[in-house]
Amino acid sequence: MSLFSRFFPFLRPYLSQMVGAGVMVMGVAALNLILLRMAGTLWDIVTVQRDVDLMTNTIIIFLGIAVAQSGLAMGQSYVTTQISQHIMADFRTNLFDHLQQLSLKFFAKRRTGEILSRLMNDVGVIQTLVTETPIDSAKHLVTFIGGIGFLLYMNWQLCLLILLLLPALVFVARLFGKRLKALSTNIQDQTAALTTLIEEVISGIRVVKSFVQTSREHSRFGKALQALVGMTLRRAAILSVFIPTITLLTFMMAGMVLWYGGKQVIDASMTPGDLLAFVLFAGILIGPFGSAARLFSQIKEAQGAMQRVFELLDTQPEVMEQPQAITLPTVQGHIQFSNVSFAYDPRQLVLSDLSFEIKPGEFIAFVGPTGSGKSTIANLVHRFYDPTSGSITIDGHDLREVSLHSLYRQIALVPQETILFGETIFENIRYGRDTALEEDVIQASQAANAHDFIMGLPDGYQTMIGEKGINLSGGQRQRIAIARAIIKNPRLLILDEATSALDSESEQLVQQALNRLFAGRTTLVIAHRLTTIQEANRIFVLNKGVIVEAGTHASLLQREGLYRHLYTLRMAELEESTESQVEER
Ligand SMILES: Nc1ncnc2c1ncn2[C@@H]1O[C@H](COP(=O)(O)OP(=O)(O)OP(=O)(O)O)[C@@H](O)[C@H]1O
């Protein structure tokens, strides 16, 4: 299916309006032709017939038509803009919704800026072509057909002279077209690269500043921008030769018409008014020719943009809901891994043949060296990925057989880096459950030890949160995230323990909040710091994707195993940092 026909479903709801705008624009073009013809007639009335009354009446009709033409043009312009904005809003929403459906694997591979660029820049390029251009083309079509028809009727020899130029125009368009297309694709790629760079620098601004790398980023940005400017200038250079060449060809046509027609007026085989109308008609034919050239370059540009946008739309989520997926009933929280292996990249297994069981309400911690697969287990339980082999069940239901919505509804994830959205604190907590009332939000905040500090803020719960909650401390952000999880009231909780240490008071508040959150739910904690998990019912120790030890903190410490080794290392680290803090004081 061609790229353009794939866009058709988005135009369909607006077809009647588009046809309306098309009819209006055709009316504008037709009235325009009539006005030009009348200009010729008027000229003959003035110079040949010399009849004042006839002239006055003709001018009144002329002005009436001009008013009607302007009215139609205004209506058409308004309708066209409306349709164009709505179609693009629908298309962007569709793309945005599709993006939200895609699996984590997709986002792990793509850079945010590149996705942003497709959603905003590429869709913008397509917008003009698929909405405004067809309507404009309708206008040019009427002008072209009406114009040529009239010229043929008036003087077919003169008209053939004009048509002789057509092959030359096609030749010029082909000559430039290929180079324009290649350049347009490069320009869009480079625009995406630039957007990516800006996005990276803005989201990593703290790292940029703290490593004093603003000048390095300046030069990275400068280089990428220069490349873009270079390409855009090359395209402009081609266009600056291309469009004037077409215009020159059309002026040559006008010159020939004037010469040949002028001879006929001198021979008295044509009236001056007819020649004037003829020249005016030939003149407005420049419009369709010129716009055909522009249209050609727009089509090439939009083809590249469409390719990139449809590539996104064609990407299927890796984690798919089966058509016969059942709704997962409210679960007890019994999790079973049976011979689960997993690989992000087929060449490297990250988890090998894992089998374990977690009973409802258990508090389980996963520990292990970095890269041992702890977060991967959490991703699998959340069904962000499917196992490469083996199965995971909750209360006996294979995760692949239940609907994603009914599974996600029962899990709360408290990630390592607290993500808060640019809304009020109240809305950020209510994110956990849309139907929550004000008192639910307050109760959850109290349980999360967040209520007091929230009430201490000038706008309380209505305080807006800056991007990623930049105006709150780490511990405060975590407590809001915990309140959000509490309000969701999930059966299953996955906590990716934050790696950065909080001060001891904040740590205690967060820990109390977590204990309230853990109560009565199956809880999986990915432990990076080994300080928060001594209460765990069981600790699974992972190494290279295999569980090498399991047991309580006390029983694992008694063994001379990996846990004891990791724990001893951690304690030594803590002691060292406490000593250095004491020395600093
Ligand atoms: N999206 C991904 N694509 C490819 N490989 C990945 C991806 N995510 C993780 N990995 C790899 O899988 C392995 C296990 O990663 P995982 O994040 O589960 O480890 P972890 O034990 O949680 O580590 P850490 O304590 O550092 O967070 C690592 O080798 C990592 O490089």
PDB file of C-alpha atoms in Angstrom, residues 71-270:
ATOM      1  CA  GLY A  71     -16.284  35.520   0.549  1.00  0.00           C
ATOM      2  CA  LEU A  72     -15.653  32.062  -0.860  1.00  0.00           C
ATOM      3  CA  ALA A  73     -11.890  32.443  -0.364  1.00  0.00           C
ATOM      4  CA  MET A  74     -12.357  33.388   3.308  1.00  0.00           C
ATOM      5  CA  GLY A  75     -14.683  30.445   3.958  1.00  0.00           C
ATOM      6  CA  GLN A  76     -12.361  28.043   2.204  1.00  0.00           C
ATOM      7  CA  SER A  77      -9.315  29.245   4.108  1.00  0.00           C
ATOM      8  CA  TYR A  78     -11.086  28.844   7.461  1.00  0.00           C
ATOM      9  CA  VAL A  79     -12.450  25.372   6.667  1.00  0.00           C
ATOM     10  CA  THR A  80      -9.075  24.193   5.332  1.00  0.00           C
ATOM     11  CA  THR A  81      -7.234  25.288   8.477  1.00  0.00           C
ATOM     12  CA  GLN A  82      -9.851  23.628  10.670  1.00  0.00           C
ATOM     13  CA  ILE A  83      -9.660  20.315   8.822  1.00  0.00           C
ATOM     14  CA  SER A  84      -5.897  20.383   8.712  1.00  0.00           C
ATOM     15  CA  GLN A  85      -5.550  21.005  12.459  1.00  0.00           C
ATOM     16  CA  HIS A  86      -8.098  18.332  13.361  1.00  0.00           C
ATOM     17  CA  ILE A  87      -6.611  15.692  11.097  1.00  0.00           C
ATOM     18  CA  MET A  88      -3.163  16.277  12.523  1.00  0.00           C
ATOM     19  CA  ALA A  89      -4.437  16.287  16.094  1.00  0.00           C
ATOM     20  CA  ASP A  90      -6.112  12.905  15.413  1.00  0.00           C
ATOM     21  CA  PHE A  91      -2.961  11.569  13.807  1.00  0.00           C
ATOM     22  CA  ARG A  92      -0.680  12.739  16.608  1.00  0.00           C
ATOM     23  CA  THR A  93      -3.042  11.304  19.227  1.00  0.00           C
ATOM     24  CA  ASN A  94      -3.091   7.995  17.384  1.00  0.00           C
ATOM     25  CA  LEU A  95       0.711   7.950  17.247  1.00  0.00           C
ATOM     26  CA  PHE A  96       0.995   8.952  20.919  1.00  0.00           C
ATOM     27  CA  ASP A  97      -1.438   6.215  21.987  1.00  0.00           C
ATOM     28  CA  HIS A  98       0.454   3.713  19.886  1.00  0.00           C
ATOM     29  CA  LEU A  99       3.723   4.751  21.523  1.00  0.00           C
ATOM     30  CA  GLN A 100       2.197   4.165  24.948  1.00  0.00           C
ATOM     31  CA  GLN A 101       1.283   0.629  23.891  1.00  0.00           C
ATOM     32  CA  LEU A 102       4.805  -0.271  22.802  1.00  0.00           C
ATOM     33  CA  SER A 103       6.934  -2.473  25.003  1.00  0.00           C
ATOM     34  CA  LEU A 104       9.920  -1.442  27.057  1.00  0.00           C
ATOM     35  CA  LYS A 105      12.263  -3.077  24.558  1.00  0.00           C
ATOM     36  CA  PHE A 106      11.307  -0.425  22.007  1.00  0.00           C
ATOM     37  CA  PHE A 107      12.068   2.447  24.397  1.00  0.00           C
ATOM     38  CA  ALA A 108      15.313   0.846  25.486  1.00  0.00           C
ATOM     39  CA  LYS A 109      16.519   0.933  21.874  1.00  0.00           C
ATOM     40  CA  ARG A 110      15.247   4.376  20.832  1.00  0.00           C
ATOM     41  CA  ARG A 111      16.347   7.759  21.977  1.00  0.00           C
ATOM     42  CA  THR A 112      13.603  10.017  23.300  1.00  0.00           C
ATOM     43  CA  GLY A 113      14.557  12.932  21.062  1.00  0.00           C
ATOM     44  CA  GLU A 114      14.217  10.801  17.953  1.00  0.00           C
ATOM     45  CA  ILE A 115      10.686   9.775  18.940  1.00  0.00           C
ATOM     46  CA  LEU A 116       9.820  13.389  19.769  1.00  0.00           C
ATOM     47  CA  SER A 117      11.070  14.502  16.389  1.00  0.00           C
ATOM     48  CA  ARG A 118       8.848  12.002  14.605  1.00  0.00           C
ATOM     49  CA  LEU A 119       5.810  12.999  16.588  1.00  0.00           C
ATOM     50  CA  MET A 120       6.284  16.723  16.137  1.00  0.00           C
ATOM     51  CA  ASN A 121       8.507  17.581  13.115  1.00  0.00           C
ATOM     52  CA  ASP A 122       7.650  14.753  10.763  1.00  0.00           C
ATOM     53  CA  VAL A 123       3.935  14.986  11.412  1.00  0.00           C
ATOM     54  CA  GLY A 124       4.207  18.734  10.776  1.00  0.00           C
ATOM     55  CA  VAL A 125       5.771  18.099   7.359  1.00  0.00           C
ATOM     56  CA  ILE A 126       3.014  15.648   6.466  1.00  0.00           C
ATOM     57  CA  GLN A 127       0.339  18.077   7.626  1.00  0.00           C
ATOM     58  CA  THR A 128       0.804  20.566   4.811  1.00  0.00           C
ATOM     59  CA  LEU A 129       0.982  17.951   2.127  1.00  0.00           C
ATOM     60  CA  VAL A 130      -2.010  15.825   2.978  1.00  0.00           C
ATOM     61  CA  THR A 131      -4.458  18.519   3.969  1.00  0.00           C
ATOM     62  CA  GLU A 132      -3.717  21.883   2.395  1.00  0.00           C
ATOM     63  CA  THR A 133      -2.067  20.660  -0.789  1.00  0.00           C
ATOM     64  CA  PRO A 134      -5.012  18.606  -2.134  1.00  0.00           C
ATOM     65  CA  ILE A 135      -7.297  21.608  -1.682  1.00  0.00           C
ATOM     66  CA  ASP A 136      -4.786  23.958  -3.294  1.00  0.00           C
ATOM     67  CA  SER A 137      -4.366  21.468  -6.099  1.00  0.00           C
ATOM     68  CA  ALA A 138      -8.107  21.543  -6.755  1.00  0.00           C
ATOM     69  CA  LYS A 139      -7.789  25.295  -7.249  1.00  0.00           C
ATOM     70  CA  HIS A 140      -4.859  24.903  -9.607  1.00  0.00           C
ATOM     71  CA  LEU A 141      -6.639  22.172 -11.509  1.00  0.00           C
ATOM     72  CA  VAL A 142      -9.637  24.412 -12.214  1.00  0.00           C
ATOM     73  CA  THR A 143      -7.354  27.288 -13.137  1.00  0.00           C
ATOM     74  CA  PHE A 144      -5.345  25.027 -15.415  1.00  0.00           C
ATOM     75  CA  ILE A 145      -8.214  23.242 -17.159  1.00  0.00           C
ATOM     76  CA  GLY A 146     -10.421  26.345 -17.331  1.00  0.00           C
ATOM     77  CA  GLY A 147      -7.487  28.460 -18.486  1.00  0.00           C
ATOM     78  CA  ILE A 148      -6.321  26.044 -21.189  1.00  0.00           C
ATOM     79  CA  GLY A 149      -9.945  25.430 -22.307  1.00  0.00           C
ATOM     80  CA  PHE A 150     -10.534  29.137 -22.673  1.00  0.00           C
ATOM     81  CA  LEU A 151      -7.261  29.702 -24.489  1.00  0.00           C
ATOM     82  CA  LEU A 152      -8.008  26.842 -26.916  1.00  0.00           C
ATOM     83  CA  TYR A 153     -11.450  28.290 -27.564  1.00  0.00           C
ATOM     84  CA  MET A 154     -10.055  31.789 -28.140  1.00  0.00           C
ATOM     85  CA  ASN A 155      -6.996  31.006 -30.204  1.00  0.00           C
ATOM     86  CA  TRP A 156      -5.810  27.430 -30.576  1.00  0.00           C
ATOM     87  CA  GLN A 157      -2.509  28.296 -32.280  1.00  0.00           C
ATOM     88  CA  LEU A 158      -1.508  30.544 -29.405  1.00  0.00           C
ATOM     89  CA  CYS A 159      -2.580  27.904 -26.947  1.00  0.00           C
ATOM     90  CA  LEU A 160      -0.457  25.215 -28.608  1.00  0.00           C
ATOM     91  CA  LEU A 161       2.533  27.519 -28.267  1.00  0.00           C
ATOM     92  CA  ILE A 162       1.963  27.468 -24.522  1.00  0.00           C
ATOM     93  CA  LEU A 163       1.524  23.713 -24.348  1.00  0.00           C
ATOM     94  CA  LEU A 164       4.833  23.204 -26.167  1.00  0.00           C
ATOM     95  CA  LEU A 165       6.541  24.230 -22.941  1.00  0.00           C
ATOM     96  CA  LEU A 166       5.075  21.351 -20.932  1.00  0.00           C
ATOM     97  CA  PRO A 167       7.729  18.718 -21.802  1.00  0.00           C
ATOM     98  CA  ALA A 168      10.452  21.200 -20.839  1.00  0.00           C
ATOM     99  CA  LEU A 169       8.799  21.650 -17.454  1.00  0.00           C
ATOM    100  CA  VAL A 170       8.561  17.895 -16.829  1.00  0.00           C
ATOM    101  CA  PHE A 171      12.225  17.512 -17.745  1.00  0.00           C
ATOM    102  CA  VAL A 172      13.325  20.223 -15.288  1.00  0.00           C
ATOM    103  CA  ALA A 173      11.171  18.784 -12.482  1.00  0.00           C
ATOM    104  CA  ARG A 174      12.682  15.307 -12.910  1.00  0.00           C
ATOM    105  CA  LEU A 175      16.196  16.696 -13.046  1.00  0.00           C
ATOM    106  CA  PHE A 176      15.880  18.346  -9.648  1.00  0.00           C
ATOM    107  CA  GLY A 177      13.454  15.936  -7.970  1.00  0.00           C
ATOM    108  CA  LYS A 178      15.874  13.132  -7.100  1.00  0.00           C
ATOM    109  CA  ARG A 179      18.397  15.420  -5.448  1.00  0.00           C
ATOM    110  CA  LEU A 180      15.647  17.160  -3.494  1.00  0.00           C
ATOM    111  CA  LYS A 181      14.304  13.902  -2.110  1.00  0.00           C
ATOM    112  CA  ALA A 182      17.691  12.682  -0.894  1.00  0.00           C
ATOM    113  CA  LEU A 183      18.388  16.029   0.757  1.00  0.00           C
ATOM    114  CA  SER A 184      14.960  16.180   2.391  1.00  0.00           C
ATOM    115  CA  THR A 185      15.429  12.774   4.008  1.00  0.00           C
ATOM    116  CA  ASN A 186      18.858  13.839   5.299  1.00  0.00           C
ATOM    117  CA  ILE A 187      17.417  17.072   6.682  1.00  0.00           C
ATOM    118  CA  GLN A 188      14.735  15.199   8.612  1.00  0.00           C
ATOM    119  CA  ASP A 189      17.288  12.730  10.011  1.00  0.00           C
ATOM    120  CA  GLN A 190      19.520  15.587  11.074  1.00  0.00           C
ATOM    121  CA  THR A 191      16.569  17.427  12.668  1.00  0.00           C
ATOM    122  CA  ALA A 192      15.848  14.279  14.672  1.00  0.00           C
ATOM    123  CA  ALA A 193      19.502  14.040  15.740  1.00  0.00           C
ATOM    124  CA  LEU A 194      19.402  17.653  16.884  1.00  0.00           C
ATOM    125  CA  THR A 195      16.165  17.180  18.851  1.00  0.00           C
ATOM    126  CA  THR A 196      17.715  14.129  20.508  1.00  0.00           C
ATOM    127  CA  LEU A 197      20.772  16.116  21.498  1.00  0.00           C
ATOM    128  CA  ILE A 198      18.692  18.926  22.998  1.00  0.00           C
ATOM    129  CA  GLU A 199      16.552  16.435  24.897  1.00  0.00           C
ATOM    130  CA  GLU A 200      19.639  14.669  26.289  1.00  0.00           C
ATOM    131  CA  VAL A 201      21.269  17.872  27.434  1.00  0.00           C
ATOM    132  CA  ILE A 202      18.086  19.224  29.049  1.00  0.00           C
ATOM    133  CA  SER A 203      17.279  16.029  30.894  1.00  0.00           C
ATOM    134  CA  GLY A 204      20.915  15.628  31.934  1.00  0.00           C
ATOM    135  CA  ILE A 205      21.511  19.303  32.699  1.00  0.00           C
ATOM    136  CA  ARG A 206      22.750  18.548  36.206  1.00  0.00           C
ATOM    137  CA  VAL A 207      25.456  16.229  34.892  1.00  0.00           C
ATOM    138  CA  VAL A 208      26.398  18.719  32.170  1.00  0.00           C
ATOM    139  CA  LYS A 209      26.779  21.539  34.679  1.00  0.00           C
ATOM    140  CA  SER A 210      28.497  19.556  37.364  1.00  0.00           C
ATOM    141  CA  PHE A 211      31.102  18.213  34.935  1.00  0.00           C
ATOM    142  CA  VAL A 212      31.488  21.737  33.515  1.00  0.00           C
ATOM    143  CA  GLN A 213      30.756  20.455  30.041  1.00  0.00           C
ATOM    144  CA  THR A 214      28.589  23.285  28.726  1.00  0.00           C
ATOM    145  CA  SER A 215      31.209  24.256  26.132  1.00  0.00           C
ATOM    146  CA  ARG A 216      31.517  20.640  24.995  1.00  0.00           C
ATOM    147  CA  GLU A 217      27.730  20.497  24.557  1.00  0.00           C
ATOM    148  CA  HIS A 218      27.890  23.873  22.823  1.00  0.00           C
ATOM    149  CA  SER A 219      30.264  22.479  20.237  1.00  0.00           C
ATOM    150  CA  ARG A 220      28.290  19.223  19.849  1.00  0.00           C
ATOM    151  CA  PHE A 221      25.151  21.290  19.294  1.00  0.00           C
ATOM    152  CA  GLY A 222      27.015  23.694  16.979  1.00  0.00           C
ATOM    153  CA  LYS A 223      28.321  20.836  14.829  1.00  0.00           C
ATOM    154  CA  ALA A 224      24.935  19.161  14.517  1.00  0.00           C
ATOM    155  CA  LEU A 225      23.283  22.490  13.784  1.00  0.00           C
ATOM    156  CA  GLN A 226      25.914  23.410  11.181  1.00  0.00           C
ATOM    157  CA  ALA A 227      25.309  20.107   9.426  1.00  0.00           C
ATOM    158  CA  LEU A 228      21.592  20.866   9.365  1.00  0.00           C
ATOM    159  CA  VAL A 229      22.153  24.417   8.149  1.00  0.00           C
ATOM    160  CA  GLY A 230      24.497  23.096   5.422  1.00  0.00           C
ATOM    161  CA  MET A 231      21.887  20.638   4.163  1.00  0.00           C
ATOM    162  CA  THR A 232      19.083  23.171   4.328  1.00  0.00           C
ATOM    163  CA  LEU A 233      21.190  25.666   2.387  1.00  0.00           C
ATOM    164  CA  ARG A 234      21.982  23.046  -0.247  1.00  0.00           C
ATOM    165  CA  ARG A 235      18.283  22.362  -0.608  1.00  0.00           C
ATOM    166  CA  ALA A 236      17.567  26.082  -0.750  1.00  0.00           C
ATOM    167  CA  ALA A 237      20.249  26.422  -3.459  1.00  0.00           C
ATOM    168  CA  ILE A 238      18.594  23.722  -5.535  1.00  0.00           C
ATOM    169  CA  LEU A 239      15.175  25.251  -4.985  1.00  0.00           C
ATOM    170  CA  SER A 240      16.484  28.713  -5.781  1.00  0.00           C
ATOM    171  CA  VAL A 241      17.542  27.431  -9.214  1.00  0.00           C
ATOM    172  CA  PHE A 242      14.592  25.094  -9.660  1.00  0.00           C
ATOM    173  CA  ILE A 243      11.662  27.430  -9.028  1.00  0.00           C
ATOM    174  CA  PRO A 244      13.070  30.426 -10.994  1.00  0.00           C
ATOM    175  CA  THR A 245      13.865  28.077 -13.908  1.00  0.00           C
ATOM    176  CA  ILE A 246      10.226  27.081 -13.990  1.00  0.00           C
ATOM    177  CA  THR A 247       9.194  30.733 -13.710  1.00  0.00           C
ATOM    178  CA  LEU A 248      11.586  31.678 -16.532  1.00  0.00           C
ATOM    179  CA  LEU A 249      10.069  29.024 -18.763  1.00  0.00           C
ATOM    180  CA  THR A 250       6.627  30.440 -18.079  1.00  0.00           C
ATOM    181  CA  PHE A 251       7.765  33.995 -18.825  1.00  0.00           C
ATOM    182  CA  MET A 252       9.210  32.768 -22.112  1.00  0.00           C
ATOM    183  CA  MET A 253       5.760  31.460 -22.806  1.00  0.00           C
ATOM    184  CA  ALA A 254       4.227  34.863 -21.977  1.00  0.00           C
ATOM    185  CA  GLY A 255       6.752  36.598 -24.280  1.00  0.00           C
ATOM    186  CA  MET A 256       5.841  34.321 -27.190  1.00  0.00           C
ATOM    187  CA  VAL A 257       2.133  34.904 -26.567  1.00  0.00           C
ATOM    188  CA  LEU A 258       2.581  38.673 -26.540  1.00  0.00           C
ATOM    189  CA  TRP A 259       4.604  38.593 -29.720  1.00  0.00           C
ATOM    190  CA  TYR A 260       2.228  36.312 -31.651  1.00  0.00           C
ATOM    191  CA  GLY A 261      -0.957  37.855 -30.212  1.00  0.00           C
ATOM    192  CA  GLY A 262       0.343  41.403 -30.701  1.00  0.00           C
ATOM    193  CA  LYS A 263       0.813  40.602 -34.406  1.00  0.00           C
ATOM    194  CA  GLN A 264      -2.814  39.414 -34.598  1.00  0.00           C
ATOM    195  CA  VAL A 265      -4.096  42.635 -32.967  1.00  0.00           C
ATOM    196  CA  ILE A 266      -2.072  44.689 -35.430  1.00  0.00           C
ATOM    197  CA  ASP A 267      -3.558  42.557 -38.290  1.00  0.00           C
ATOM    198  CA  ALA A 268      -7.005  43.275 -36.680  1.00  0.00           C
ATOM    199  CA  SER A 269      -7.758  39.532 -36.445  1.00  0.00           C
ATOM    200  CA  MET A 270      -7.981  39.866 -32.654  1.00  0.00           C
TER     201      MET A 270
END
